[in-house]
Short mmCIF file of C-alpha atoms and ligand atoms in Angstrom, two decimals:
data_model
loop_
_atom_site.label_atom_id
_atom_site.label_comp_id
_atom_site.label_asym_id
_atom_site.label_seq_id
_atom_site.Cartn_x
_atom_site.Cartn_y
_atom_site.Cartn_z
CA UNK A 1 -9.41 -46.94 43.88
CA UNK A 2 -11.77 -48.15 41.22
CA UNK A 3 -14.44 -48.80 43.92
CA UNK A 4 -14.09 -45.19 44.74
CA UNK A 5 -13.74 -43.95 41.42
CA UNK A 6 -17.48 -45.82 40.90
CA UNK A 7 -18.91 -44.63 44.46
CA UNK A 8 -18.00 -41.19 43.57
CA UNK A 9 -19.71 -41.26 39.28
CA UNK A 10 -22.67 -42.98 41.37
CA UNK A 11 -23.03 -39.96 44.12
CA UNK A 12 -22.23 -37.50 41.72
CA UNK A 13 -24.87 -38.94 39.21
CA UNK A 14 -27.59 -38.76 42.18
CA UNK A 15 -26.85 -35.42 42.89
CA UNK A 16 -27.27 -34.88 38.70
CA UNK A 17 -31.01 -36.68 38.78
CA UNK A 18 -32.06 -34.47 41.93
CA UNK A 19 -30.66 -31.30 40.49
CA UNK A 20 -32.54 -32.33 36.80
CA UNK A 21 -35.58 -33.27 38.52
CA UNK A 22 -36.34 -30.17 41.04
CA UNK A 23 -35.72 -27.93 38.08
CA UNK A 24 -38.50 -29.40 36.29
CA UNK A 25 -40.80 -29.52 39.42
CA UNK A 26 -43.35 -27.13 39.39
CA UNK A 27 -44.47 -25.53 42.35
CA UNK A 28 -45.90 -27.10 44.93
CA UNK A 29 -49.30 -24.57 44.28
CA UNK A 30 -49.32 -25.57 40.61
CA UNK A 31 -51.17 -28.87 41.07
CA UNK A 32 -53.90 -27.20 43.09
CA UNK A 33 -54.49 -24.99 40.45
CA UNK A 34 -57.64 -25.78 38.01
CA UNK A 35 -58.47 -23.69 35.42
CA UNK A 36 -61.90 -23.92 33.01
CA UNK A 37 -61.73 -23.62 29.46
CA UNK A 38 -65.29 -23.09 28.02
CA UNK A 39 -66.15 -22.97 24.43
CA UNK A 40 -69.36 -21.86 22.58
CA UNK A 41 -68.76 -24.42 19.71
CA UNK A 42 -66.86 -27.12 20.84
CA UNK A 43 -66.97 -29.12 17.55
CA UNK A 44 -65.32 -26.21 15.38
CA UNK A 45 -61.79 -26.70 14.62
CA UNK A 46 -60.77 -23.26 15.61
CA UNK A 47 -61.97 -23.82 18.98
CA UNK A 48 -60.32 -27.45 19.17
CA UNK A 49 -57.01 -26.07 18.55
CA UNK A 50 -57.61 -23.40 21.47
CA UNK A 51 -58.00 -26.14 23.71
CA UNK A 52 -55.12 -28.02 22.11
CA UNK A 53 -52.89 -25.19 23.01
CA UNK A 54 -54.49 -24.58 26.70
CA UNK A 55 -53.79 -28.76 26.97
CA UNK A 56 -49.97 -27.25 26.62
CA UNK A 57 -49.96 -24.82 29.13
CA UNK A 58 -51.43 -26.81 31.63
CA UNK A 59 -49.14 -29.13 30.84
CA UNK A 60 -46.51 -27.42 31.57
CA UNK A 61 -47.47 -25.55 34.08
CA UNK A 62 -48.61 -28.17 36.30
CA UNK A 63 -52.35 -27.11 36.72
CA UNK A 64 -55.66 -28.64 35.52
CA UNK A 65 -57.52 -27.85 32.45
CA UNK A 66 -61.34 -28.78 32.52
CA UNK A 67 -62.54 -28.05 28.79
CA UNK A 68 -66.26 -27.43 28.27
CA UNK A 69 -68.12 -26.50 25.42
CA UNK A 70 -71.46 -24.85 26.10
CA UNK A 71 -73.74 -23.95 23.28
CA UNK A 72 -75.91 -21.93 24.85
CA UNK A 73 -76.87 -19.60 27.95
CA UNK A 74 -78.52 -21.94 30.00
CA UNK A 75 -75.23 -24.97 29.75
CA UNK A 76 -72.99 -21.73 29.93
CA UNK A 77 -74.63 -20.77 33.62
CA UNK A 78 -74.44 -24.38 34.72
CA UNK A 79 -70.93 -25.07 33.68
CA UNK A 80 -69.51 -21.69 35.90
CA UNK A 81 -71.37 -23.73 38.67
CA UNK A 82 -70.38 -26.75 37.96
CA UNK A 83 -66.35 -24.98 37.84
CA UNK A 84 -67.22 -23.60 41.35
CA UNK A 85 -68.53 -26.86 42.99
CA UNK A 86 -65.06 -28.35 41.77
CA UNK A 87 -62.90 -26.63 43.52
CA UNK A 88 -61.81 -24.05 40.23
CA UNK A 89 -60.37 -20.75 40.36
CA UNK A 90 -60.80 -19.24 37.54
CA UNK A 91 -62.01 -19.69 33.49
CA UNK A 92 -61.94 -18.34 29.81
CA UNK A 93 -64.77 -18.36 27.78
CA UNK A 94 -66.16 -17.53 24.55
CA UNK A 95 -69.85 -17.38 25.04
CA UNK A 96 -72.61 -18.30 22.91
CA UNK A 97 -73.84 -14.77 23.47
CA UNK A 98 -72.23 -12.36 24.66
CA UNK A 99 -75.43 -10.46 25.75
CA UNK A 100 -74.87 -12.53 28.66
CA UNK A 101 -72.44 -10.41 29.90
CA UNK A 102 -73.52 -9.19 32.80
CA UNK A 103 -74.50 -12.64 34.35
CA UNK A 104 -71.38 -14.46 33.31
CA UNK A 105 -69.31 -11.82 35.45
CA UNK A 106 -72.20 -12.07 38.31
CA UNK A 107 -71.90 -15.94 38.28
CA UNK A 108 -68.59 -16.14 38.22
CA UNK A 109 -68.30 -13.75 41.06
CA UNK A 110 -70.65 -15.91 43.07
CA UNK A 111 -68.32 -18.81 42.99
CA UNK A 112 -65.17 -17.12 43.80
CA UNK A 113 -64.24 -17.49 40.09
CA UNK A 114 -61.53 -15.53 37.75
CA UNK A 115 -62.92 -14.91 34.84
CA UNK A 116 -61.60 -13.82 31.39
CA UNK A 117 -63.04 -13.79 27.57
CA UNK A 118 -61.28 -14.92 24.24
CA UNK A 119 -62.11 -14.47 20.64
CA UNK A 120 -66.22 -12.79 21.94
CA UNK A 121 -66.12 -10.01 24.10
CA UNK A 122 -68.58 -9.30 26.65
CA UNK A 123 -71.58 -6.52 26.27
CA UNK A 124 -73.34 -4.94 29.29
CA UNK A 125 -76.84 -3.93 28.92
CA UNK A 126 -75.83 -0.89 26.73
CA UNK A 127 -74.21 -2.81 24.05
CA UNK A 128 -70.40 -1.69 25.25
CA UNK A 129 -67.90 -4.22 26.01
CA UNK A 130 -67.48 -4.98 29.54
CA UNK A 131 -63.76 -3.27 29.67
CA UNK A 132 -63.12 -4.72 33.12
CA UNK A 133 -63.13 -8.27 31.94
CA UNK A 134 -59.85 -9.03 30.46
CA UNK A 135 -60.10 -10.11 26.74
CA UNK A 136 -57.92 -11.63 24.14
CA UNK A 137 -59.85 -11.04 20.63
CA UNK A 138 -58.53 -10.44 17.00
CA UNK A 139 -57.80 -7.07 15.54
CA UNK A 140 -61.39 -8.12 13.37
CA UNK A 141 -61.55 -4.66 11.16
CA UNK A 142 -57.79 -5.46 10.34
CA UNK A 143 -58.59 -8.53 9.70
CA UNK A 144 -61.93 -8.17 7.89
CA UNK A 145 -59.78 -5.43 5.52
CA UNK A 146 -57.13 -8.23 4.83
CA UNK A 147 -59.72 -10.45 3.61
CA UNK A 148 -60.85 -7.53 1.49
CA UNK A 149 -58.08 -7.07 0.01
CA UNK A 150 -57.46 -10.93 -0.85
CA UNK A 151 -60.85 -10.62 -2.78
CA UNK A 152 -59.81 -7.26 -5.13
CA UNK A 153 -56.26 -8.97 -5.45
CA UNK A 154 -57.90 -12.35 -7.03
CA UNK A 155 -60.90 -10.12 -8.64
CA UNK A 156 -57.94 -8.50 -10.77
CA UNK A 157 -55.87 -11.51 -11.59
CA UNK A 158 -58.69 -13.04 -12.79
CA UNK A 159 -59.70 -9.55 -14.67
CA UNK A 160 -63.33 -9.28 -12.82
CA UNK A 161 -64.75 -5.85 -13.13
CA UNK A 162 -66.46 -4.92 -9.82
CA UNK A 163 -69.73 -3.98 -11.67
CA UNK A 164 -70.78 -7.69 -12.81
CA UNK A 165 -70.01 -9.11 -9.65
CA UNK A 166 -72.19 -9.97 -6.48
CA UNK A 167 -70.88 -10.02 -2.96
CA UNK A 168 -72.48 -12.37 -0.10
CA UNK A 169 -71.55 -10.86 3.24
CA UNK A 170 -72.27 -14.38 5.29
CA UNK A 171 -73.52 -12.36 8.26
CA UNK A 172 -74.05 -12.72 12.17
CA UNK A 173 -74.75 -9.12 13.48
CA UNK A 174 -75.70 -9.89 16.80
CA UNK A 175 -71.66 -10.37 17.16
CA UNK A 176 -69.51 -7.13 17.37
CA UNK A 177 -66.50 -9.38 15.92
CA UNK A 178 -68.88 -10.67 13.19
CA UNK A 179 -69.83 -6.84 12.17
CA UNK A 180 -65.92 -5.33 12.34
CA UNK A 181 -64.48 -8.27 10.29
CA UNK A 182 -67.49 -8.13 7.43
CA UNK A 183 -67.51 -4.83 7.70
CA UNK A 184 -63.93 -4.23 7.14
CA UNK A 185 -63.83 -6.43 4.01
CA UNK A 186 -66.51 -4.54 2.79
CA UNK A 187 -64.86 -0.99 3.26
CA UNK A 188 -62.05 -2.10 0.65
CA UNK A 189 -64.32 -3.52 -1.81
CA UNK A 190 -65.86 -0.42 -1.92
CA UNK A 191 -62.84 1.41 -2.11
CA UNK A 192 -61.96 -0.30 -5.19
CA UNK A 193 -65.17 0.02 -6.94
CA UNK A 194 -67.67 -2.12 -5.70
CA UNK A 195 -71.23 -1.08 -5.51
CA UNK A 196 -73.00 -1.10 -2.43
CA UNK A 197 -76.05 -2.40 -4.29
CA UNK A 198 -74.10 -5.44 -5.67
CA UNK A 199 -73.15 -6.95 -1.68
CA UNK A 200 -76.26 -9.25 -0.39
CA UNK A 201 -76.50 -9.70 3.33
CA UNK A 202 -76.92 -13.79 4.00
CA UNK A 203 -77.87 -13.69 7.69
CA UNK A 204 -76.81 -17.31 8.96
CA UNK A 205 -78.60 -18.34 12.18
CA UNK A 206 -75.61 -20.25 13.47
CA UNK A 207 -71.98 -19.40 13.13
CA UNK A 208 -71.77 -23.12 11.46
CA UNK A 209 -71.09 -23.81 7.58
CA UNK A 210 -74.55 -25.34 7.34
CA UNK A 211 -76.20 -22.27 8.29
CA UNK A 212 -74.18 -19.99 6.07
CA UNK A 213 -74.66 -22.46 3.02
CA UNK A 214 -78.94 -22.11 3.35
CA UNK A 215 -78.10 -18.44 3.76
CA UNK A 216 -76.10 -17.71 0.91
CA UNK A 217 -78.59 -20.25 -1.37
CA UNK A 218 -81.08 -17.84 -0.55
CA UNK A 219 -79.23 -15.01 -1.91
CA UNK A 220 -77.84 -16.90 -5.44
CA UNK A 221 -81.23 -18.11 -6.00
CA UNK A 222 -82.71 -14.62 -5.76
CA UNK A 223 -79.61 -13.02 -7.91
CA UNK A 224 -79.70 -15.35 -10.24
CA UNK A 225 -78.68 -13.21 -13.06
CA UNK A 226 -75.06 -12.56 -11.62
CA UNK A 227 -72.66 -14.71 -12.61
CA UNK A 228 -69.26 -13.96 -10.79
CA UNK A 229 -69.64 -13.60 -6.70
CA UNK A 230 -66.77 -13.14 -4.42
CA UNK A 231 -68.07 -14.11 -0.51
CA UNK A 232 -66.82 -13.12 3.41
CA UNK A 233 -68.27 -13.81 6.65
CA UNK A 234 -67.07 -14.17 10.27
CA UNK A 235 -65.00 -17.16 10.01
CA UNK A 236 -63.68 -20.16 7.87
CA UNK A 237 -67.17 -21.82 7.84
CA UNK A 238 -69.36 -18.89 7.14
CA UNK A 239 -67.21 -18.65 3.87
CA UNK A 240 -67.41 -22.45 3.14
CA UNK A 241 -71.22 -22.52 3.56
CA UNK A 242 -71.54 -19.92 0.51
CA UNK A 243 -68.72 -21.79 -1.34
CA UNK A 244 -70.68 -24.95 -0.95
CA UNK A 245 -73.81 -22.81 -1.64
CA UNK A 246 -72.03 -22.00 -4.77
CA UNK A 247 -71.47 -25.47 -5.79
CA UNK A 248 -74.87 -26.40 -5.32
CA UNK A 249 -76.21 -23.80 -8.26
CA UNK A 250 -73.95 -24.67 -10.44
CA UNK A 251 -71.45 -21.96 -10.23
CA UNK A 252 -67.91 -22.89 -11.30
CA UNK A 253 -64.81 -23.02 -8.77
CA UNK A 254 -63.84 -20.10 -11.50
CA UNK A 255 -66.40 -18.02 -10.95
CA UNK A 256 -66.72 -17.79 -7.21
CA UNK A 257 -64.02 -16.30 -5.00
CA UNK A 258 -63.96 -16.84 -1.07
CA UNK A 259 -61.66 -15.47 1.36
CA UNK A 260 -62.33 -17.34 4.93
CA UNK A 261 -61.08 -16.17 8.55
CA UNK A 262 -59.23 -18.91 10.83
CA UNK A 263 -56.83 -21.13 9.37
CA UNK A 264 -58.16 -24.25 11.10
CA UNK A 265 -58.47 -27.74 9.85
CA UNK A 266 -61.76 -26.53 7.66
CA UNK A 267 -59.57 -24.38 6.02
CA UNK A 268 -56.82 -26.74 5.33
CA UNK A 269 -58.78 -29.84 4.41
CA UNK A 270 -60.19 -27.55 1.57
CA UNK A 271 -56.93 -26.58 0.92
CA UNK A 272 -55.54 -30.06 0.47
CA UNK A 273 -58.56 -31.17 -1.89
CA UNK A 274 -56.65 -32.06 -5.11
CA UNK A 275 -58.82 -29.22 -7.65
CA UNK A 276 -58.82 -25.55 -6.50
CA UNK A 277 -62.71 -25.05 -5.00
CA UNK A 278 -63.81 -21.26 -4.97
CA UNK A 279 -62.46 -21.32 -1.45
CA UNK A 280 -59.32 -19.15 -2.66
CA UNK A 281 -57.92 -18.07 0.93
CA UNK A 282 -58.05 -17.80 4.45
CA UNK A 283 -56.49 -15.27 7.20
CA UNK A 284 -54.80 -17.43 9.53
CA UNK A 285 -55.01 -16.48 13.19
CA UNK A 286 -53.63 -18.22 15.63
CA UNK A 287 -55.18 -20.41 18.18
CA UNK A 288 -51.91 -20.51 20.18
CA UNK A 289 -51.74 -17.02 21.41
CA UNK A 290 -55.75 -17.09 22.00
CA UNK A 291 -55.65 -21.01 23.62
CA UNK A 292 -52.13 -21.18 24.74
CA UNK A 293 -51.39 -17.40 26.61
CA UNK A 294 -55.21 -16.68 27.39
CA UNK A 295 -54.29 -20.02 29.43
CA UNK A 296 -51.13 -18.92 31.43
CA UNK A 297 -52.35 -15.58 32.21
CA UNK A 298 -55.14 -16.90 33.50
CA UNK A 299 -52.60 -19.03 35.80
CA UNK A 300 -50.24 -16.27 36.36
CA UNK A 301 -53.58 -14.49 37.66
CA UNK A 302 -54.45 -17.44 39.96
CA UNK A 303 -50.99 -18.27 41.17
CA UNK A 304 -48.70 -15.16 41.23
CA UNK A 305 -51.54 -12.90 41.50
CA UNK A 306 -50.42 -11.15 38.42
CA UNK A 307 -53.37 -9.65 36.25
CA UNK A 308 -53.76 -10.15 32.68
CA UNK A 309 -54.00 -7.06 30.15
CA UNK A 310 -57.63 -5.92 30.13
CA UNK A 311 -57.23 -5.93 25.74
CA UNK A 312 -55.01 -7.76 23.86
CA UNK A 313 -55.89 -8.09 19.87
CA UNK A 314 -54.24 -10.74 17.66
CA UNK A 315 -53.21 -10.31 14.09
CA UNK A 316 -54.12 -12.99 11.34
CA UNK A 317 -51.63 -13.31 8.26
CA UNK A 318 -53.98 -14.52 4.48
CA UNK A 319 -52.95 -17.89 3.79
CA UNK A 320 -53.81 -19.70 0.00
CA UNK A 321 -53.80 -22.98 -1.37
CA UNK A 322 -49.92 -22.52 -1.94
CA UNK A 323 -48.65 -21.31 1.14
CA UNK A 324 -50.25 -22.32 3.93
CA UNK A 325 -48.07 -24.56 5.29
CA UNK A 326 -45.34 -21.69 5.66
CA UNK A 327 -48.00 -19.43 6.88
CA UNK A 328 -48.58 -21.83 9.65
CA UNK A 329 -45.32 -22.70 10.38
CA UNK A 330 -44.47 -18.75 10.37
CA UNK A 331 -47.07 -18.14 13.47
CA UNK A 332 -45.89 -21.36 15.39
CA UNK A 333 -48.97 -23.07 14.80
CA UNK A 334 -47.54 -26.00 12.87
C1 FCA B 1 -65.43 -16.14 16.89
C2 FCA B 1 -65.79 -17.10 15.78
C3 FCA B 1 -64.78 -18.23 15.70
C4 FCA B 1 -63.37 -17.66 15.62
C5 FCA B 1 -63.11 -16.75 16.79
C6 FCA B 1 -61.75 -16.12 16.75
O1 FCA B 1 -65.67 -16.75 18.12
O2 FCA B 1 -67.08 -17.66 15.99
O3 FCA B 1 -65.03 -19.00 14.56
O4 FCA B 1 -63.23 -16.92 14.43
O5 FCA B 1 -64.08 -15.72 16.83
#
């Protein structure tokens, strides 16, 4: 009897571990399945955490993630190539330019590629997105108006008065995403009583904060006279290059506000610094949905043959020195 008693618990168990196991198989099509995840700036943060996330999909998922960054046109070309000779079916990008619209969708074509954009879309020839590639960007005039608002808020509680204070728009205006978000920061200052004459355009040759800091130097060393500047700018490093800038001319942490876009570790690490640095805040957006969905839709596309949405924008959430953690946790990103 006890014999039995133990043969049955033994079969019984077996059929448990089969039952456990083909329920976490994936399918059989999964593993053939290789997906390319290229990047324009593979060193940023932001970009680091989209490839964290895409590491999570593929995980589990089943299928293979080859991450590449490509800073320019010429790496961009060879990498699509390079996905093609491998045996890949599809990828997501965010170019270095996205002028090279046109021959990103022809090169991809020519080796039998999928191909999908995230956080820069596409332009054709006539400066219009390319609506037939499917995108995942961030709702950047929302965004850019968030981060606008951040700015007045602090500008009041510190009782600034719009007139004695500069602006640096940290800008890259060969990107449509650059333009909306400055631009929409820009449309609330004005609204509450900023000056177009008092905002400087800092054009920063890279989107990198070393770039934006000799851009914004420029611009503090000409307008010398103004004391109090507030500062905006594609992303979290545009904004830390004219904080830095800042810094570097002497300007108190007091006297400089700087709203940032992102939420990544450059963000946070300036966050975590033990005095309050004219970095004030940042709007967080999240590099799951743009790493971790752009991902599986690109697999649902290769294995169920399911398409992705042609547009799909994100939403950011501001995020200060006290509350970022929550933020974070609040989108999942944690
Ligand atoms: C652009 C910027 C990145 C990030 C992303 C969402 O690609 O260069 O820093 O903000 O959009």
């Amino acid at each position: 009897m006890r014999l039995m008693k133990k043969a049955l618990l033994a079969g019984a168990l077996a059929v448990l571990s089969v039952t456990t196991l083909s329920a976490t198989l994936t399918p059989a099509h999964a593993a053939d399945v290789k997906i390319g995840f290229v990047v324009k700036q593979p060193e940023e943060p932001w970009f680091q955490d989209e490839w964290k996330f895409a590491d999570q999909a593929a995980r589990e998922k089943g299928f293979t993630l080859v991450k590449i960054g490509a800073e320019d046109g010429e790496k961009l070309m060879s990498a699509i190539d390079n996905l093609g000779a491998q045996g890949a079916q599809g990828f997501i990008v965010c170019t270095p330019d996205v002028k090279l619209g046109p021959g990103i969708v022809a090169k991809a074509a020519a080796n039998d590629l999928k191909v999908m954009t995230v956080d820069d879309r596409l332009v054709g020839a006539d400066g219009k997105p390319l609506a037939d590639v499917p995108h995942m960007g961030i709702s950047a005039t929302k965004i850019g108006e968030t981060v606008g608002k951040a700015i007045v808020d602090e500008m009041k509680a510190r009782g600034w008065k719009p007139e004695e204070v500069g602006a640096i728009r940290v800008s890259y205006d060969q990107l449509p995403t650059a333009v909306d978000r400055v631009e929409g920061a820009i449309s609330v200052l004005k609204a509450n009583g900023f000056a177009a004459s008092n905002i400087f355009d800092a054009p920063q040759a890279k989107t990198d904060t070393e770039a934006a800091l000799n851009a914004a130097t420029v611009v503090l060393n000409k307008h010398a006279d103004i004391k109090k500047w507030v500062a905006f700018g594609l992303n979290d490093e545009a904004v830390l290059g004219a904080v830095r800038a800042s810094e570097s001319v002497g300007i108190p942490a007091a006297n400089m506000i700087g709203v940032g876009i992102g939420g990544a570790d450059s963000a946070i690490n300036e966050f975590k610094k033990p005095a309050a640095t004219g970095f004030v805040g940042s709007v967080i957006i999240s590099p799951k949905r743009h790493g971790y969905e752009t991902a599986l839709n690109m697999y649902s596309w290769i294995a169920d043959g399911k398409e992705p949405e042609k547009l799909i924008l994100t939403s950011g959430a501001l995020a200060k020195r006290d509350d970022y953690q929550q933020v974070r946790k609040d989108l999942g990103i944690e």
